[in-house]
Short mmCIF file of C-alpha atoms and ligand atoms in Angstrom, two decimals:
data_model
loop_
_atom_site.label_atom_id
_atom_site.label_comp_id
_atom_site.label_asym_id
_atom_site.label_seq_id
_atom_site.Cartn_x
_atom_site.Cartn_y
_atom_site.Cartn_z
CA MET A 1 136.21 -33.76 307.69
CA ILE A 2 138.19 -36.05 305.42
CA ASP A 3 138.78 -39.55 306.64
CA ASN A 4 140.91 -41.80 304.53
CA ALA A 5 141.22 -45.48 305.24
CA ILE A 6 141.29 -49.03 304.00
CA GLY A 7 138.15 -51.16 304.02
CA ARG A 8 137.26 -54.60 302.72
CA VAL A 9 134.48 -55.29 300.23
CA ILE A 10 131.75 -57.38 301.86
CA SER A 11 129.35 -57.27 298.94
CA ARG A 12 128.24 -55.23 296.02
CA PHE A 13 124.90 -54.04 294.68
CA GLY A 14 125.46 -52.33 291.34
CA ALA A 15 127.51 -49.20 291.97
CA GLU A 16 127.14 -49.51 295.74
CA LEU A 17 129.60 -51.45 297.86
CA ILE A 18 129.29 -52.58 301.45
CA LEU A 19 132.64 -52.17 303.17
CA GLU A 20 133.91 -53.56 306.42
CA THR A 21 135.92 -50.82 308.08
CA GLN A 22 137.95 -50.59 311.26
CA GLN A 23 136.53 -47.39 312.67
CA ASP A 24 132.97 -47.25 311.26
CA GLY A 25 131.92 -50.88 311.11
CA ASN A 26 130.04 -51.81 307.93
CA ILE A 27 129.34 -48.85 305.66
CA ARG A 28 127.68 -48.24 302.31
CA CYS A 29 130.01 -46.76 299.81
CA THR A 30 129.57 -45.49 296.29
CA THR A 31 132.15 -45.92 293.59
CA ARG A 32 133.22 -42.71 291.93
CA ARG A 33 134.89 -44.12 288.94
CA LYS A 34 133.62 -47.25 287.29
CA LEU A 35 135.08 -49.93 289.48
CA GLU A 36 133.95 -52.72 287.18
CA HIS A 37 136.37 -55.22 288.52
CA VAL A 38 135.97 -54.80 292.24
CA ALA A 39 135.19 -58.12 293.91
CA CYS A 40 134.13 -59.44 297.26
CA GLY A 41 137.27 -59.63 299.44
CA ASP A 42 139.03 -56.72 297.75
CA PHE A 43 140.71 -54.14 299.96
CA VAL A 44 139.89 -50.58 298.91
CA ARG A 45 140.88 -47.09 300.00
CA TRP A 46 137.79 -45.07 300.85
CA GLN A 47 136.90 -41.60 302.01
CA LYS A 48 134.05 -39.93 303.88
CA GLU A 49 132.20 -37.25 301.96
CA ALA A 50 130.69 -34.07 303.34
CA GLN A 51 127.08 -35.37 303.48
CA GLY A 52 128.08 -38.42 305.47
CA ASN A 53 128.37 -40.56 302.36
CA ALA A 54 131.48 -42.51 301.58
CA SER A 55 133.21 -43.26 298.33
CA VAL A 56 135.92 -45.60 297.10
CA LEU A 57 139.12 -44.04 295.81
CA GLU A 58 141.01 -47.10 294.61
CA ILE A 59 141.27 -50.87 294.77
CA MET A 60 144.42 -52.05 296.51
CA PRO A 61 146.64 -54.57 294.69
CA ARG A 62 145.27 -58.10 295.00
CA LYS A 63 147.09 -61.20 296.09
CA ASN A 64 144.88 -63.26 293.75
CA SER A 65 141.32 -63.63 292.57
CA LEU A 66 138.94 -66.45 291.74
CA SER A 67 137.21 -65.83 288.43
CA ARG A 68 134.43 -67.52 286.55
CA PRO A 69 131.93 -66.63 283.86
CA ASP A 70 128.86 -64.69 285.00
CA PHE A 71 125.36 -65.38 283.65
CA ARG A 72 126.27 -63.55 280.45
CA GLY A 73 129.38 -65.67 279.99
CA LYS A 74 131.71 -62.80 280.85
CA ILE A 75 134.69 -63.79 283.03
CA ARG A 76 134.49 -62.00 286.36
CA ALA A 77 136.38 -62.09 289.64
CA VAL A 78 133.96 -63.35 292.29
CA ALA A 79 136.38 -63.28 295.20
CA ALA A 80 139.71 -61.57 295.82
CA ASN A 81 142.59 -62.23 298.22
CA VAL A 82 141.69 -65.87 298.72
CA ASP A 83 143.71 -68.20 300.98
CA LEU A 84 141.51 -71.30 301.10
CA LEU A 85 138.97 -72.93 298.78
CA LEU A 86 136.26 -74.92 300.53
CA LEU A 87 135.16 -77.21 297.70
CA VAL A 88 131.72 -78.47 298.58
CA SER A 89 130.03 -81.49 297.03
CA SER A 90 127.09 -83.56 298.19
CA TRP A 91 125.56 -86.97 297.57
CA ARG A 92 122.40 -85.33 296.25
CA PRO A 93 122.75 -83.49 293.92
CA ALA A 94 125.29 -86.10 292.88
CA PRO A 95 128.98 -85.18 292.96
CA ASN A 96 130.39 -83.50 289.88
CA TRP A 97 133.99 -84.75 290.01
CA GLU A 98 134.93 -83.01 286.73
CA MET A 99 134.07 -79.69 288.31
CA LEU A 100 135.93 -80.58 291.51
CA ASP A 101 139.02 -81.44 289.44
CA ARG A 102 138.79 -78.08 287.68
CA TYR A 103 138.57 -76.28 291.01
CA LEU A 104 141.67 -78.17 292.16
CA VAL A 105 143.55 -76.89 289.11
CA ALA A 106 142.25 -73.37 289.82
CA ALA A 107 143.41 -73.66 293.45
CA GLN A 108 146.96 -74.34 292.25
CA GLN A 109 146.81 -71.32 289.96
CA LEU A 110 145.65 -68.89 292.66
CA PRO A 111 147.42 -70.39 294.70
CA ALA A 112 145.15 -71.33 297.58
CA ASP A 113 144.84 -74.22 300.02
CA VAL A 114 141.99 -76.66 299.58
CA LEU A 115 139.56 -78.53 301.78
CA ILE A 116 137.19 -80.96 300.05
CA ILE A 117 133.87 -81.05 301.90
CA MET A 118 131.34 -83.83 301.27
CA ASN A 119 128.16 -82.33 302.66
CA LYS A 120 124.84 -84.11 303.31
CA ALA A 121 126.62 -86.97 305.08
CA ASP A 122 123.11 -87.97 306.23
CA LEU A 123 122.32 -88.95 302.61
CA ARG A 124 125.51 -90.92 302.03
CA ALA A 125 124.18 -94.39 302.90
CA GLN A 126 121.12 -93.88 300.73
CA TYR A 127 122.64 -92.26 297.64
CA ALA A 128 126.38 -92.95 297.41
CA THR A 129 127.21 -95.51 294.72
CA PRO A 130 130.33 -97.72 294.89
CA THR A 131 131.78 -95.80 291.92
CA GLN A 132 131.25 -92.50 293.70
CA GLU A 133 132.79 -93.85 296.91
CA ALA A 134 135.80 -95.00 294.89
CA ALA A 135 136.06 -91.59 293.20
CA LEU A 136 136.04 -89.86 296.57
CA ALA A 137 138.62 -92.24 298.02
CA GLU A 138 140.98 -91.28 295.20
CA TYR A 139 141.20 -87.71 296.49
CA SER A 140 142.24 -88.78 299.99
CA ALA A 141 144.72 -91.28 298.51
CA ILE A 142 146.36 -88.45 296.54
CA GLY A 143 146.69 -86.43 299.74
CA TYR A 144 143.78 -83.99 299.67
CA SER A 145 141.94 -83.34 302.92
CA VAL A 146 138.39 -84.66 302.70
CA LEU A 147 135.82 -83.84 305.35
CA HIS A 148 132.33 -85.28 305.69
CA ALA A 149 129.82 -82.72 306.92
CA ASP A 150 126.12 -82.44 307.57
CA ALA A 151 124.78 -78.92 307.59
CA GLY A 152 121.60 -80.29 309.13
CA SER A 153 123.12 -81.79 312.29
CA GLY A 154 126.20 -79.59 312.39
CA ALA A 155 128.63 -82.48 311.93
CA GLY A 156 131.96 -81.27 310.59
CA ILE A 157 131.27 -77.61 311.34
CA ALA A 158 133.91 -77.27 314.06
CA GLU A 159 136.49 -78.82 311.70
CA ILE A 160 135.59 -76.36 308.93
CA ARG A 161 135.87 -73.44 311.35
CA GLY A 162 139.26 -74.76 312.45
CA ALA A 163 140.43 -75.07 308.84
CA ILE A 164 139.45 -71.45 308.15
CA GLY A 165 141.34 -70.05 311.14
CA ASP A 166 142.53 -66.59 310.12
CA ALA A 167 142.27 -67.29 306.38
CA THR A 168 139.97 -65.82 303.75
CA ALA A 169 138.00 -68.85 302.60
CA VAL A 170 135.65 -69.19 299.64
CA LEU A 171 132.88 -71.75 299.40
CA ALA A 172 132.67 -73.22 295.92
CA GLY A 173 130.63 -75.99 294.37
CA GLN A 174 127.43 -76.74 292.49
CA SER A 175 124.21 -75.06 293.38
CA GLY A 176 122.22 -77.03 295.94
CA VAL A 177 125.08 -78.84 297.69
CA GLY A 178 124.53 -76.83 300.87
CA LYS A 179 127.05 -74.01 300.82
CA SER A 180 124.70 -71.45 302.31
CA SER A 181 123.50 -74.02 304.83
CA LEU A 182 127.10 -74.51 305.95
CA VAL A 183 127.49 -70.74 306.31
CA ALA A 184 124.33 -70.69 308.43
CA GLN A 185 125.86 -73.33 310.73
CA LEU A 186 129.23 -71.60 310.82
CA LEU A 187 127.66 -68.21 311.57
CA PRO A 188 124.41 -68.84 313.45
CA GLU A 189 124.05 -65.14 314.31
CA GLN A 190 123.74 -64.24 310.61
CA THR A 191 120.58 -64.60 308.54
CA ILE A 192 121.56 -66.73 305.58
CA ARG A 193 119.26 -67.44 302.69
CA VAL A 194 119.05 -71.16 302.02
CA GLY A 195 117.51 -72.62 298.89
CA ALA A 196 114.33 -74.66 299.09
CA ILE A 197 115.03 -78.16 297.92
CA GLY A 198 113.31 -79.04 294.66
CA GLY A 199 112.22 -82.40 293.23
CA THR A 200 115.69 -82.88 291.75
CA GLY A 201 117.34 -82.52 295.13
CA GLU A 202 119.01 -79.36 293.91
CA GLY A 203 118.55 -76.10 295.75
CA ARG A 204 117.32 -73.01 293.97
CA HIS A 205 119.63 -70.12 293.26
CA THR A 206 118.85 -68.04 296.28
CA THR A 207 122.32 -66.70 296.92
CA THR A 208 122.23 -63.73 294.57
CA VAL A 209 125.39 -61.80 295.39
CA ALA A 210 128.78 -62.86 296.68
CA THR A 211 129.02 -61.96 300.37
CA LEU A 212 131.92 -61.94 302.80
CA TYR A 213 131.23 -62.87 306.40
CA PRO A 214 133.76 -62.22 309.15
CA ILE A 215 134.42 -65.47 311.02
CA ALA A 216 136.65 -65.52 314.09
CA GLU A 217 139.99 -64.20 312.82
CA GLY A 218 139.23 -64.90 309.18
CA ALA A 219 136.61 -64.38 306.50
CA LEU A 220 134.19 -66.61 304.65
CA ILE A 221 132.83 -65.83 301.18
CA ASP A 222 129.60 -67.39 299.90
CA SER A 223 128.70 -66.78 296.28
CA PRO A 224 125.79 -67.52 293.97
CA GLY A 225 125.58 -71.09 292.74
CA VAL A 226 126.89 -71.93 289.31
CA ARG A 227 125.97 -74.76 287.00
CA ASP A 228 129.57 -75.31 286.14
CA PHE A 229 133.03 -73.90 286.60
CA ALA A 230 135.24 -73.48 283.55
CA LEU A 231 138.99 -72.99 283.55
CA PRO A 232 140.71 -70.31 281.50
CA PRO A 233 143.09 -71.56 278.79
CA LEU A 234 146.12 -73.05 280.51
CA ASN A 235 149.47 -74.39 279.44
CA LEU A 236 150.34 -78.01 280.11
CA ALA A 237 152.38 -77.31 283.24
CA GLN A 238 149.52 -75.26 284.71
CA LEU A 239 147.04 -78.04 283.98
CA HIS A 240 149.37 -80.66 285.45
CA SER A 241 149.75 -78.63 288.63
CA GLY A 242 146.19 -79.72 289.44
CA TYR A 243 147.18 -83.41 289.22
CA PRO A 244 149.89 -83.72 291.87
CA GLU A 245 149.63 -87.53 291.74
CA PHE A 246 151.26 -87.48 288.30
CA ALA A 247 154.42 -85.71 289.43
CA ARG A 248 156.22 -88.68 290.96
CA VAL A 249 155.63 -91.07 288.05
CA ALA A 250 155.96 -88.43 285.30
CA THR A 251 159.71 -88.47 285.94
CA GLY A 252 159.57 -91.71 283.93
CA CYS A 253 158.12 -90.00 280.83
CA LYS A 254 160.43 -89.87 277.82
CA PHE A 255 159.30 -86.36 276.80
CA ASN A 256 159.28 -83.58 279.33
CA ASN A 257 156.22 -82.06 277.65
CA CYS A 258 154.44 -85.42 277.73
CA THR A 259 150.65 -85.08 277.81
CA HIS A 260 150.35 -88.61 279.28
CA GLN A 261 147.91 -89.48 276.56
CA HIS A 262 149.36 -91.06 273.42
CA GLU A 263 153.12 -90.74 273.93
CA PRO A 264 155.40 -93.77 274.04
CA SER A 265 157.37 -94.38 277.25
CA CYS A 266 154.96 -92.50 279.49
CA GLY A 267 155.41 -92.95 283.23
CA VAL A 268 151.82 -91.94 283.93
CA LYS A 269 150.31 -94.42 281.48
CA ALA A 270 152.60 -97.12 282.86
CA ALA A 271 151.42 -96.37 286.39
CA ILE A 272 147.80 -96.51 285.25
CA ALA A 273 148.46 -99.92 283.63
CA GLU A 274 150.07 -101.12 286.89
CA GLU A 275 147.10 -99.69 288.81
CA THR A 276 149.30 -97.54 291.04
CA LEU A 277 147.55 -94.27 290.06
CA PRO A 278 143.88 -93.41 290.68
CA PRO A 279 142.11 -94.48 287.45
CA GLN A 280 139.00 -92.28 287.60
CA ARG A 281 141.07 -89.13 288.02
CA TYR A 282 143.21 -90.13 285.02
CA GLN A 283 140.16 -90.72 282.80
CA ARG A 284 138.75 -87.33 283.71
CA TYR A 285 142.18 -85.76 283.14
CA LEU A 286 142.07 -87.00 279.53
CA THR A 287 138.67 -85.35 279.08
CA GLN A 288 139.93 -82.14 280.63
CA LEU A 289 143.04 -82.20 278.44
CA ALA A 290 140.92 -82.63 275.32
CA SER A 291 138.64 -79.75 276.28
CA GLN A 292 141.52 -77.38 277.06
CA THR A 293 142.72 -75.08 274.35
CA MET A 294 146.38 -75.37 275.16
CA THR A 295 147.95 -71.94 274.94
CA HIS A 296 151.32 -73.57 274.61
CA ILE A 297 152.85 -76.96 275.27
N1 GDP B 301 119.86 -83.68 303.87
C1 GDP B 301 120.62 -82.58 303.87
N2 GDP B 301 120.17 -81.48 303.24
C2 GDP B 301 120.96 -80.38 303.26
C3 GDP B 301 122.22 -80.37 303.93
N3 GDP B 301 122.77 -79.15 303.72
C4 GDP B 301 121.90 -78.44 302.99
N4 GDP B 301 120.80 -79.17 302.69
C5 GDP B 301 119.65 -78.74 301.87
O1 GDP B 301 120.05 -78.58 300.52
C6 GDP B 301 119.34 -77.50 299.90
C7 GDP B 301 120.31 -76.49 299.26
O2 GDP B 301 121.02 -75.85 300.29
P1 GDP B 301 121.80 -74.46 300.08
O3 GDP B 301 122.54 -74.21 301.34
O4 GDP B 301 120.89 -73.39 299.58
O5 GDP B 301 122.81 -74.86 298.90
P2 GDP B 301 123.78 -73.90 298.05
O6 GDP B 301 123.11 -73.68 296.74
O7 GDP B 301 125.05 -74.71 297.85
O8 GDP B 301 124.01 -72.66 298.82
C8 GDP B 301 118.45 -76.91 300.99
O9 GDP B 301 117.16 -77.48 300.84
C9 GDP B 301 119.09 -77.38 302.27
O10 GDP B 301 118.19 -77.47 303.33
C10 GDP B 301 122.65 -81.56 304.60
O11 GDP B 301 123.74 -81.65 305.19
N5 GDP B 301 121.81 -82.64 304.56
MG1 MG B 302 123.76 -70.60 298.28
ZN1 ZN B 303 153.65 -89.08 280.25
#
């Protein structure tokens, strides 16, 4: 009997994929050809084999994919067909705003919607510094949605579930901020591996493979923690797409390829001087600009 259908990649172990299928539930599936690039969230065409095995025939075209370097430094897609990035930070480990900014640029490139989640709300009073509070307030002022959550008490969980709706959402953020703990709250029927907290307040890398969990009408992807998230080389317009607060004032720049750094008659620098733009974001933008190998300006 030959059955031919579309399934979605839930996770991958070497050459073996776990697929979510309509008619057979979750199945193990081998890849015939080398499907090097298949990622969690991909849709694939699969087929039943004579011995009751199943194999993948092809990867369907993707809407988009979120990529980052693996432990060998090789750029890999970790999630495909992404609608929403859940960007998780916490008060301990301390927020890494540079990384959050890079994820916001990446979200524009996908494109995907964004929800900024500040987890470990229970540690806010104890650990949040005035500078960190000001940095966080900048994101809301720009117009990003910021949600305070506590994976311990369950605060914010209903809001996160509501934000996911029927979307495919990916949890992203430093290791130890509580991504897997949020998954455990969102999907209490699943067994989720949560990192033991170390002396540094940072969880251990216990999430070893990217996994897609069905949630209500949508899907939620948890992936192994990363130390950092690097952007691919971008052009200036692509980089600027991650700084929507510049757009309004950049109309005052003399040059339309203004980098808002050293140019005369720069609307962004003027707004910074007048304190009408968020200053911490601008300072980090300059760092990001300097670290980017501009493919073209
Ligand atoms: N105090 C506090 N600890 C949390 C919270 N969420 C997660 N943790 C702890 O933080 C550590 C890392 O959690 P984990 O979910 O593995 O983080 P991940 O690396 O982002 O997946 C674990 O010890 C969790 O128990 C929270 O809201 N409050
Ligand atoms: Mg994890
Ligand atoms: Zn400018």
